[in-house]
CSV table of C-alpha atoms and ligand atoms in Angstrom, one decimal:
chain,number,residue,atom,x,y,z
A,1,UNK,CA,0.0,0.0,0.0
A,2,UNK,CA,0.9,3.0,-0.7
A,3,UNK,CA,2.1,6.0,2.1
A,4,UNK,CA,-0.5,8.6,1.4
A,5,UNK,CA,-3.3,5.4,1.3
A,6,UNK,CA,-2.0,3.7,4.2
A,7,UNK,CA,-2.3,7.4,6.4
A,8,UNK,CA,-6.0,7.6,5.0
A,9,UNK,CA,-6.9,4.1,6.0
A,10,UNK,CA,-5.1,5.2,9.6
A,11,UNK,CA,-7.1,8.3,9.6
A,12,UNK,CA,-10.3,6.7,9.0
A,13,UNK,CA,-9.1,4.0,11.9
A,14,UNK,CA,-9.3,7.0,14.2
A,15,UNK,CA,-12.7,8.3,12.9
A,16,UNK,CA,-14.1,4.7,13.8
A,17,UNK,CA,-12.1,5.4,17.3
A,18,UNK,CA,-13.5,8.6,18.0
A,19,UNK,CA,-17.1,7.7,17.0
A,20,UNK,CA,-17.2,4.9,19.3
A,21,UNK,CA,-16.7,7.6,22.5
A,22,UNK,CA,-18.3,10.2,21.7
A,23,UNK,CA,-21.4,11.1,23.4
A,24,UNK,CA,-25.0,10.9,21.9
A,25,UNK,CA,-27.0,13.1,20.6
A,26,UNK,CA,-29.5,13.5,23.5
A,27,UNK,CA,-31.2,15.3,26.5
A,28,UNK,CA,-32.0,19.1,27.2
A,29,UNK,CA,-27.7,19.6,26.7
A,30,UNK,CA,-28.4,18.0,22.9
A,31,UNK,CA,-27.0,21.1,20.6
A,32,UNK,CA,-24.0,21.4,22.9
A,33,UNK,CA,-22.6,17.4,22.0
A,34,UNK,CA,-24.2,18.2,18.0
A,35,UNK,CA,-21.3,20.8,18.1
A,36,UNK,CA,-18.6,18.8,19.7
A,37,UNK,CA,-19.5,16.1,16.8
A,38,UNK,CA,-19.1,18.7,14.3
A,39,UNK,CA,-16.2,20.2,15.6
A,40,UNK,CA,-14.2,17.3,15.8
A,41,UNK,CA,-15.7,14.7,12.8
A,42,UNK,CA,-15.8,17.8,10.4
A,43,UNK,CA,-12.4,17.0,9.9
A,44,UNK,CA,-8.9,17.2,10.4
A,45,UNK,CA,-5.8,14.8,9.4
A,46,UNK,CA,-5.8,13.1,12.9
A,47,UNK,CA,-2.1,13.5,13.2
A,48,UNK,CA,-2.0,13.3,17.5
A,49,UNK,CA,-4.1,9.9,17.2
A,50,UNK,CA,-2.3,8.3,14.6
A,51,UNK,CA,1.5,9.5,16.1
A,52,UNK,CA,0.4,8.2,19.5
A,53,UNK,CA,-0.4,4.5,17.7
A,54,UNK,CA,2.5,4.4,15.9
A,55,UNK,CA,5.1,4.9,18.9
A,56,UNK,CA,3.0,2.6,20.9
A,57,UNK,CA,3.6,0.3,18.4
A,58,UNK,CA,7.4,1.2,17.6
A,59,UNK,CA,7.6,-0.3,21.8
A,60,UNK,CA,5.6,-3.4,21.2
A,61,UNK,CA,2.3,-2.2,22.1
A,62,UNK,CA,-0.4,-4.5,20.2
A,63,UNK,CA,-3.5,-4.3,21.8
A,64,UNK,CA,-6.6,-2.1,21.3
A,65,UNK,CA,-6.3,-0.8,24.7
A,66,UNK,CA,-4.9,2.8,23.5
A,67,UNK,CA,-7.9,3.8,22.1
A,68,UNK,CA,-9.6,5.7,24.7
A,69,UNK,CA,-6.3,7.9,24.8
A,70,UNK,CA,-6.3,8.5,20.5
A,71,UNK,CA,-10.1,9.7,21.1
A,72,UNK,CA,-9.1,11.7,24.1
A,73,UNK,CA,-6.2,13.3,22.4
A,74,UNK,CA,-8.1,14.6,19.5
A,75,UNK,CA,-10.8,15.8,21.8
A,76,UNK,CA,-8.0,18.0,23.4
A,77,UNK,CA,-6.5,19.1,19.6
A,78,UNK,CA,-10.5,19.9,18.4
A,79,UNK,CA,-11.3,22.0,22.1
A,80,UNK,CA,-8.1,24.2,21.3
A,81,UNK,CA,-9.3,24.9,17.4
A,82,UNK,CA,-12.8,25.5,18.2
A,83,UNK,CA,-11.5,28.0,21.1
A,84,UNK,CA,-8.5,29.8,18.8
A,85,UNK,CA,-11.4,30.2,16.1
A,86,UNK,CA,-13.5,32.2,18.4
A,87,UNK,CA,-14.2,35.9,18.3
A,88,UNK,CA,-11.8,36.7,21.2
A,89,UNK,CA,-9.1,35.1,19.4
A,90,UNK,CA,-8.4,35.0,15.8
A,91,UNK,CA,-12.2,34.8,14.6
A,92,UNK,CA,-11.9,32.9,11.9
A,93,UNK,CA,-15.0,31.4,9.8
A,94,UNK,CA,-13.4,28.7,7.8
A,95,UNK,CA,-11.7,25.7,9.1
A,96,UNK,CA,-10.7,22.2,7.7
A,97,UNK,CA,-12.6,23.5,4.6
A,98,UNK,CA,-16.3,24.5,6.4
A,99,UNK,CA,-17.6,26.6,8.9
A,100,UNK,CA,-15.9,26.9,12.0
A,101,UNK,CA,-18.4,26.2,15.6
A,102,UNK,CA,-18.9,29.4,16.6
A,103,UNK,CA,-19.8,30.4,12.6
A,104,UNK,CA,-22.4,27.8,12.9
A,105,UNK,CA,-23.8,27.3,16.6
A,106,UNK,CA,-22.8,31.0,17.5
A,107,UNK,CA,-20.1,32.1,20.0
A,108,UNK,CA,-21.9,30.7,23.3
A,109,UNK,CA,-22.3,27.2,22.1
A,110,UNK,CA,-18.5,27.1,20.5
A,111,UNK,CA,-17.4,28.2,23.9
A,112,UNK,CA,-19.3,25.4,25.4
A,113,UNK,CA,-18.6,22.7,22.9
A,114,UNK,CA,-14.9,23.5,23.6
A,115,UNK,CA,-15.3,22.8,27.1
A,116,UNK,CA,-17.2,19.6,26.6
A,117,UNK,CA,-14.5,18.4,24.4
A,118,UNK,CA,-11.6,19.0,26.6
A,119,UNK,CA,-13.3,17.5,29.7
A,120,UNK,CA,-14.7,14.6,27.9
A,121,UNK,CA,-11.5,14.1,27.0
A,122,UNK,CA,-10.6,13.1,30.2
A,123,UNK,CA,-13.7,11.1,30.9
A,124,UNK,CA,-12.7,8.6,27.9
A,125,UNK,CA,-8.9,8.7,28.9
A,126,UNK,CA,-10.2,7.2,32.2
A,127,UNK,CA,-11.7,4.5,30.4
A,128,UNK,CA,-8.5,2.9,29.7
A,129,UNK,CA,-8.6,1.7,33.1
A,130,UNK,CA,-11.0,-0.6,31.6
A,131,UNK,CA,-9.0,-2.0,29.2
A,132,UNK,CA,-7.9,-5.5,30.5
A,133,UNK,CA,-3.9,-5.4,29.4
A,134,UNK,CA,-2.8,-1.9,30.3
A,135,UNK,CA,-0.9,-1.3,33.5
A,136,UNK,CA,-2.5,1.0,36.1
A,137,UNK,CA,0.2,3.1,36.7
A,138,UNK,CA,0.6,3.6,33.0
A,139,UNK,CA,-2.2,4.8,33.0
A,140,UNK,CA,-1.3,7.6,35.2
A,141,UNK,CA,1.9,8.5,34.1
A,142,UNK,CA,0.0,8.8,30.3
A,143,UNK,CA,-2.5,11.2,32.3
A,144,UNK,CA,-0.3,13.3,33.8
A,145,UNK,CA,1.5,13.5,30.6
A,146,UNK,CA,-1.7,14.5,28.8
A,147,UNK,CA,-2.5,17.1,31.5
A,148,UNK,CA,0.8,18.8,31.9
A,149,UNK,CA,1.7,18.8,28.2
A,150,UNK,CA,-2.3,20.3,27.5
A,151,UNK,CA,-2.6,22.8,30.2
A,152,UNK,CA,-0.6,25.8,31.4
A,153,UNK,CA,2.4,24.4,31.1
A,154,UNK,CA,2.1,23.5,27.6
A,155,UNK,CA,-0.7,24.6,25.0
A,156,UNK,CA,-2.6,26.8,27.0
A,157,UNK,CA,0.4,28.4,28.5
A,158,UNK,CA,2.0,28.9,24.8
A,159,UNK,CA,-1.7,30.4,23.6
A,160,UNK,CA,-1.6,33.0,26.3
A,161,UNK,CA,1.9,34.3,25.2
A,162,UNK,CA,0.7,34.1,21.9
A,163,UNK,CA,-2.6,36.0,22.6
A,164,UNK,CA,-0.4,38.9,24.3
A,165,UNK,CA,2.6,38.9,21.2
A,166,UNK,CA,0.8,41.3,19.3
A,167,UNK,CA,0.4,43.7,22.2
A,168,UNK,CA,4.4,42.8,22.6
A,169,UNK,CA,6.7,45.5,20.8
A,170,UNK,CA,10.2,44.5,20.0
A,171,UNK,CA,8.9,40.5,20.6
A,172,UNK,CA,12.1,38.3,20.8
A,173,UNK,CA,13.1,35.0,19.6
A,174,UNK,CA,12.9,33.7,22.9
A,175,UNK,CA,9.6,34.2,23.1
A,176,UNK,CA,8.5,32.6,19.9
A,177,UNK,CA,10.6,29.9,20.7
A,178,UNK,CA,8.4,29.7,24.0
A,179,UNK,CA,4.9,29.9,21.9
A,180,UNK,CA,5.7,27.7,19.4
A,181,UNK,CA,7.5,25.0,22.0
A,182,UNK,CA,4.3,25.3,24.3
A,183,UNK,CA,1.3,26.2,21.7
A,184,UNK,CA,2.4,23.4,19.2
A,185,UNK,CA,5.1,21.2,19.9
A,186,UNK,CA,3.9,20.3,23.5
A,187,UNK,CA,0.6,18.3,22.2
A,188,UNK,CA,2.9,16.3,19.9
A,189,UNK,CA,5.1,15.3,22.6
A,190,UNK,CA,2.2,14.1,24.7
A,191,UNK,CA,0.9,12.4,21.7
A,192,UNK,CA,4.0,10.4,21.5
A,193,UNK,CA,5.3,9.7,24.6
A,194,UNK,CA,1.8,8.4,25.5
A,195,UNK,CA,2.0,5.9,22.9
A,196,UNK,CA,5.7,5.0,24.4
A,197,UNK,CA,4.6,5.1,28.5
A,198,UNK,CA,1.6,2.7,26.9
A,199,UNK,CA,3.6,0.7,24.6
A,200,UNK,CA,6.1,-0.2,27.8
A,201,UNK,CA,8.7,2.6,26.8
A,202,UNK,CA,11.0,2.9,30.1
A,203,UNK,CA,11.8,6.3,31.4
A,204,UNK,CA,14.5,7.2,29.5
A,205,UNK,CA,13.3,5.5,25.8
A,206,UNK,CA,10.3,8.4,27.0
A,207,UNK,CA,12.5,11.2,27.3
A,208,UNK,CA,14.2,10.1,24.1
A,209,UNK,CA,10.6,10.4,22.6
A,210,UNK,CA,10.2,13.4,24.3
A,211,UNK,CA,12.9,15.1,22.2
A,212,UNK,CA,11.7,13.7,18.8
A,213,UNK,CA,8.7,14.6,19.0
A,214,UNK,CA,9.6,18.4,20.2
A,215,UNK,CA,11.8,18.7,17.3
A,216,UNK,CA,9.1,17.7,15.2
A,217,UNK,CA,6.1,19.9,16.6
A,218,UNK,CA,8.6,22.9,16.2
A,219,UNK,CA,9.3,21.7,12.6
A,220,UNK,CA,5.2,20.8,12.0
A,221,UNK,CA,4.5,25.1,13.7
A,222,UNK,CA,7.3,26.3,11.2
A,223,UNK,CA,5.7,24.4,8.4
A,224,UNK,CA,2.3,25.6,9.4
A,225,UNK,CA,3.5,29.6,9.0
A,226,UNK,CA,5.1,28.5,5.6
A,227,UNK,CA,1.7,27.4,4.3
A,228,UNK,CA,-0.2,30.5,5.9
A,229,UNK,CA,2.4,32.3,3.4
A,230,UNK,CA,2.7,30.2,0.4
A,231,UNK,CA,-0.2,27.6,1.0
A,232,UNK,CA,-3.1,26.9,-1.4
A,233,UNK,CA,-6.6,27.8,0.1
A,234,UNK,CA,-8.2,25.0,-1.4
A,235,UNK,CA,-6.5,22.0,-0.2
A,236,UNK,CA,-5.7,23.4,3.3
A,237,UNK,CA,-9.6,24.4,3.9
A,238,UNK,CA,-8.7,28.0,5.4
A,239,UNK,CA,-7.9,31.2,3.8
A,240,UNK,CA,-3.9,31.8,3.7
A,241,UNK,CA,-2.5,34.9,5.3
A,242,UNK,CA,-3.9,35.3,8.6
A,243,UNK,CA,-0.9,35.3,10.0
A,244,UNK,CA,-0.2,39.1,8.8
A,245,UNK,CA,-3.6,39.9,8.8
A,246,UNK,CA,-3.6,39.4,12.5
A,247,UNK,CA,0.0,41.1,13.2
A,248,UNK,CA,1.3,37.8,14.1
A,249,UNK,CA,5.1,38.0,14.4
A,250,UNK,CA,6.3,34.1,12.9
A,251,UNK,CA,9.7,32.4,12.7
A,252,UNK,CA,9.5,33.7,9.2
A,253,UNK,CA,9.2,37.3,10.0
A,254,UNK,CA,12.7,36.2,12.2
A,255,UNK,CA,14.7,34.8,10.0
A,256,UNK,CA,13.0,34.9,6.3
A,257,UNK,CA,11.2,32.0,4.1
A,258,UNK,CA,14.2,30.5,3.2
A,259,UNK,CA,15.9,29.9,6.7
A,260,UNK,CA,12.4,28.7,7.7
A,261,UNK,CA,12.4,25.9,5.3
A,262,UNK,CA,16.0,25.6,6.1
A,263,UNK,CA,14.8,25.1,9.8
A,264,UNK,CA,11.9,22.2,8.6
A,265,UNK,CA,14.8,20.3,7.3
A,266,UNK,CA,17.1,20.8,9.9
A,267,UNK,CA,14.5,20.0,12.8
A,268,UNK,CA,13.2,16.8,10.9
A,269,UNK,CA,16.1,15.3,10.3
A,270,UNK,CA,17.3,15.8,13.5
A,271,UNK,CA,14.4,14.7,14.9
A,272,UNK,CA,14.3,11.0,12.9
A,273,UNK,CA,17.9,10.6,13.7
A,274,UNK,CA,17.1,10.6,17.1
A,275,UNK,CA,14.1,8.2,16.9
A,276,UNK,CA,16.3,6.1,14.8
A,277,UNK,CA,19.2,5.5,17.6
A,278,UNK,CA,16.6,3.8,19.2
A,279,UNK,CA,16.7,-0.4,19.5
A,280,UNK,CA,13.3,-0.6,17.8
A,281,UNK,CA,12.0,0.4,14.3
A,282,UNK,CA,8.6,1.6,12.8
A,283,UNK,CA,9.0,2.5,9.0
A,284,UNK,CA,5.3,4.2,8.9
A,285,UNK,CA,6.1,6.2,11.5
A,286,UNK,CA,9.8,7.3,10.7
A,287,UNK,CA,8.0,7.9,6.7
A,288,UNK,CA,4.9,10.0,8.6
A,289,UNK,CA,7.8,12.3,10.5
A,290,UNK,CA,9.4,13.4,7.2
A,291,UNK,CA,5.5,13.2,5.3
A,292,UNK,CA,3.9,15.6,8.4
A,293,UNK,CA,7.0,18.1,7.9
A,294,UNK,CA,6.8,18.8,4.7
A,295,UNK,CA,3.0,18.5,4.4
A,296,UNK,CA,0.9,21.0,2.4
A,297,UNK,CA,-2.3,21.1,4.6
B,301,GRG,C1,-7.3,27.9,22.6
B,301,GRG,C2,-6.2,26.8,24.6
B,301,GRG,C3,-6.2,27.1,23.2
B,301,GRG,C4,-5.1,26.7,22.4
B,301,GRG,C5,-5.0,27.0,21.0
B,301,GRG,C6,-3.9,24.7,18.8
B,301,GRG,C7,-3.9,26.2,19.1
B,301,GRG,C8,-3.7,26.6,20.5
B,301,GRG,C9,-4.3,27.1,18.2
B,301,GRG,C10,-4.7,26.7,16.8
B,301,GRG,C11,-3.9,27.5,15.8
B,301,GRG,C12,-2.6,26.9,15.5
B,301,GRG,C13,-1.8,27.4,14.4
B,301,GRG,C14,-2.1,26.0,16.3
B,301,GRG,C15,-0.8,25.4,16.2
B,301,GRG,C16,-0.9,24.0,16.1
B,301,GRG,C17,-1.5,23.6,14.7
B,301,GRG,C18,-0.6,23.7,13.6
B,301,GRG,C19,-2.7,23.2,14.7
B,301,GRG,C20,-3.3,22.6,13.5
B,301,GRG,O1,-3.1,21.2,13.6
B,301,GRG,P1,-3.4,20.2,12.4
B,301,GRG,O2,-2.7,20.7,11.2
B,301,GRG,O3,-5.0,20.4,12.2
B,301,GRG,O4,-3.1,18.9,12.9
B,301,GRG,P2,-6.1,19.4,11.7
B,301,GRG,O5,-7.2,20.3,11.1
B,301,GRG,O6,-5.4,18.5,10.6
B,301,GRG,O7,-6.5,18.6,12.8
């Protein structure tokens, strides 16, 4: 089978994954879990999910016993969209190619759906503690991975010093190094050393992950500027150039298109050589690193 097939057939695994746990369509709170299903099923390439499975794999991990994490990390990925689409952050009306929730529930219920998302998250991690083979302890390490690496520590700390960058004159490196470590790359890393504490990783195969998988969010942030600049509209489902209409300061506005490719290259490659000193091997996932990079949506 072919890569780009093979990644379609993995995304669609996840659909099936994230169907099975989310809520139904019921009761008095009904319009509030329509939204979540839009928001998250409306779209999206499933990257968390599917780099989660394959490191869990890359350490053995076989069973189906992951699966209330993939759903739960996606939840987490969707809440963050929904919320930096609203009208108190970057407003946007388009995302993955429709509407965003706000644009079609209005504000109140895309604030709400966010919040169901990200603690329903957490309801259907818990769930793994159903799942006959996995180790309770595990368990908790993957939780507080997935908290830390979510809250403000990681994402939601890197969205607040992204919110206040364009009040920022003179905005340093440092701090887009900060944003872009904490807003993108620290969702990655939860995604993959998950899938390595699950898969029986010990702790410092984890911290090994850890480091890929930073190097490759920073690389995946870089790349996702790149295509706000030189992107086509159609196949990445968003208008292009909100990055400048929203005064956004970017690693391009650094250092210039060139030495941000440069950067893609350099961070990739750096990160697979890593993953690659390790005793194990996954060729889909080593292939999705260098594929997610380099992506055009
Ligand atoms: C609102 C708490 C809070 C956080 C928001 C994720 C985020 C932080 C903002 C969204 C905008 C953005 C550029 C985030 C950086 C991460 C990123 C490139 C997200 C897009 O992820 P993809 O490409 O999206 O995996 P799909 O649609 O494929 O799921």
């Amino acid at each position: 089978m072919d890569f780009q097939k093979e990644l379609d057939y993995r995304a669609s695994d996840v659909d099936r994954v994230i169907v099975k746990y989310l809520p139904k369509v019921e009761g008095y709170q009904k319009t509030v879990f329509e939204a979540m299903r839009y928001s998250i099923l409306v779209g999206g390439k499933r990257v968390r999910p599917i780099l989660m499975e394959e490191t869990y794999k890359l350490f053995g991990g076989k069973s189906k016993a992951l699966e209330p994490f993939m759903a739960a990390i996606e939840m987490i990925h969707s809440y963050s969209l929904v919320h930096d689409d609203l009208p108190a952050m970057d407003n946007d009306m388009l995302r993955r190619g429709n509407p965003t929730t706000h644009a079609q529930y209005g504000e109140a219920m895309g604030i709400l759906a966010g919040d169901g998302l990200l603690n329903f998250a957490y309801e259907t991690a818990l769930k793994a503690f159903d799942e006959a083979p996995l180790d309770a302890t595990a368990i908790v390490r993957a939780l507080k991975v997935l908290s830390n690496k979510s809250g403000v520590y990681g994402m939601v700390g890197g969205q607040v010093a992204d919110v206040e960058e364009v009040k920022q004159n003179g905005i340093s490196r440092n701090r887009i190094d900060f944003i872009y470590s904490m807003k993108t790359a620290a969702l990655i890393e939860a995604a993959m050393m998950i899938g390595a504490i699950l898969g029986g990783a010990d702790d410092e195969q984890v911290s090994i992950i850890e480091g890929v998988a930073h190097k490759i969010g920073l690389a995946f942030q870089i790349q996702d500027d790149i295509l706000d600049v030189e992107g086509d509209e159609a196949v990445l489902g968003k208008e292009i150039g909100q990055d400048s209409k929203n005064q956004k300061v970017t690693f391009i506005s650094f250092e210039g298109m060139d030495r941000a490719k440069a950067e893609v290259t350099y961070l990739s490659d750096e990160g697979i050589t890593e993953l690659l000193k390790l005793p194990y091997e996954n060729r889909f996932l080593t292939k999705l690193l260098e594929f997610l990079v380099h992506r055009e949506k």
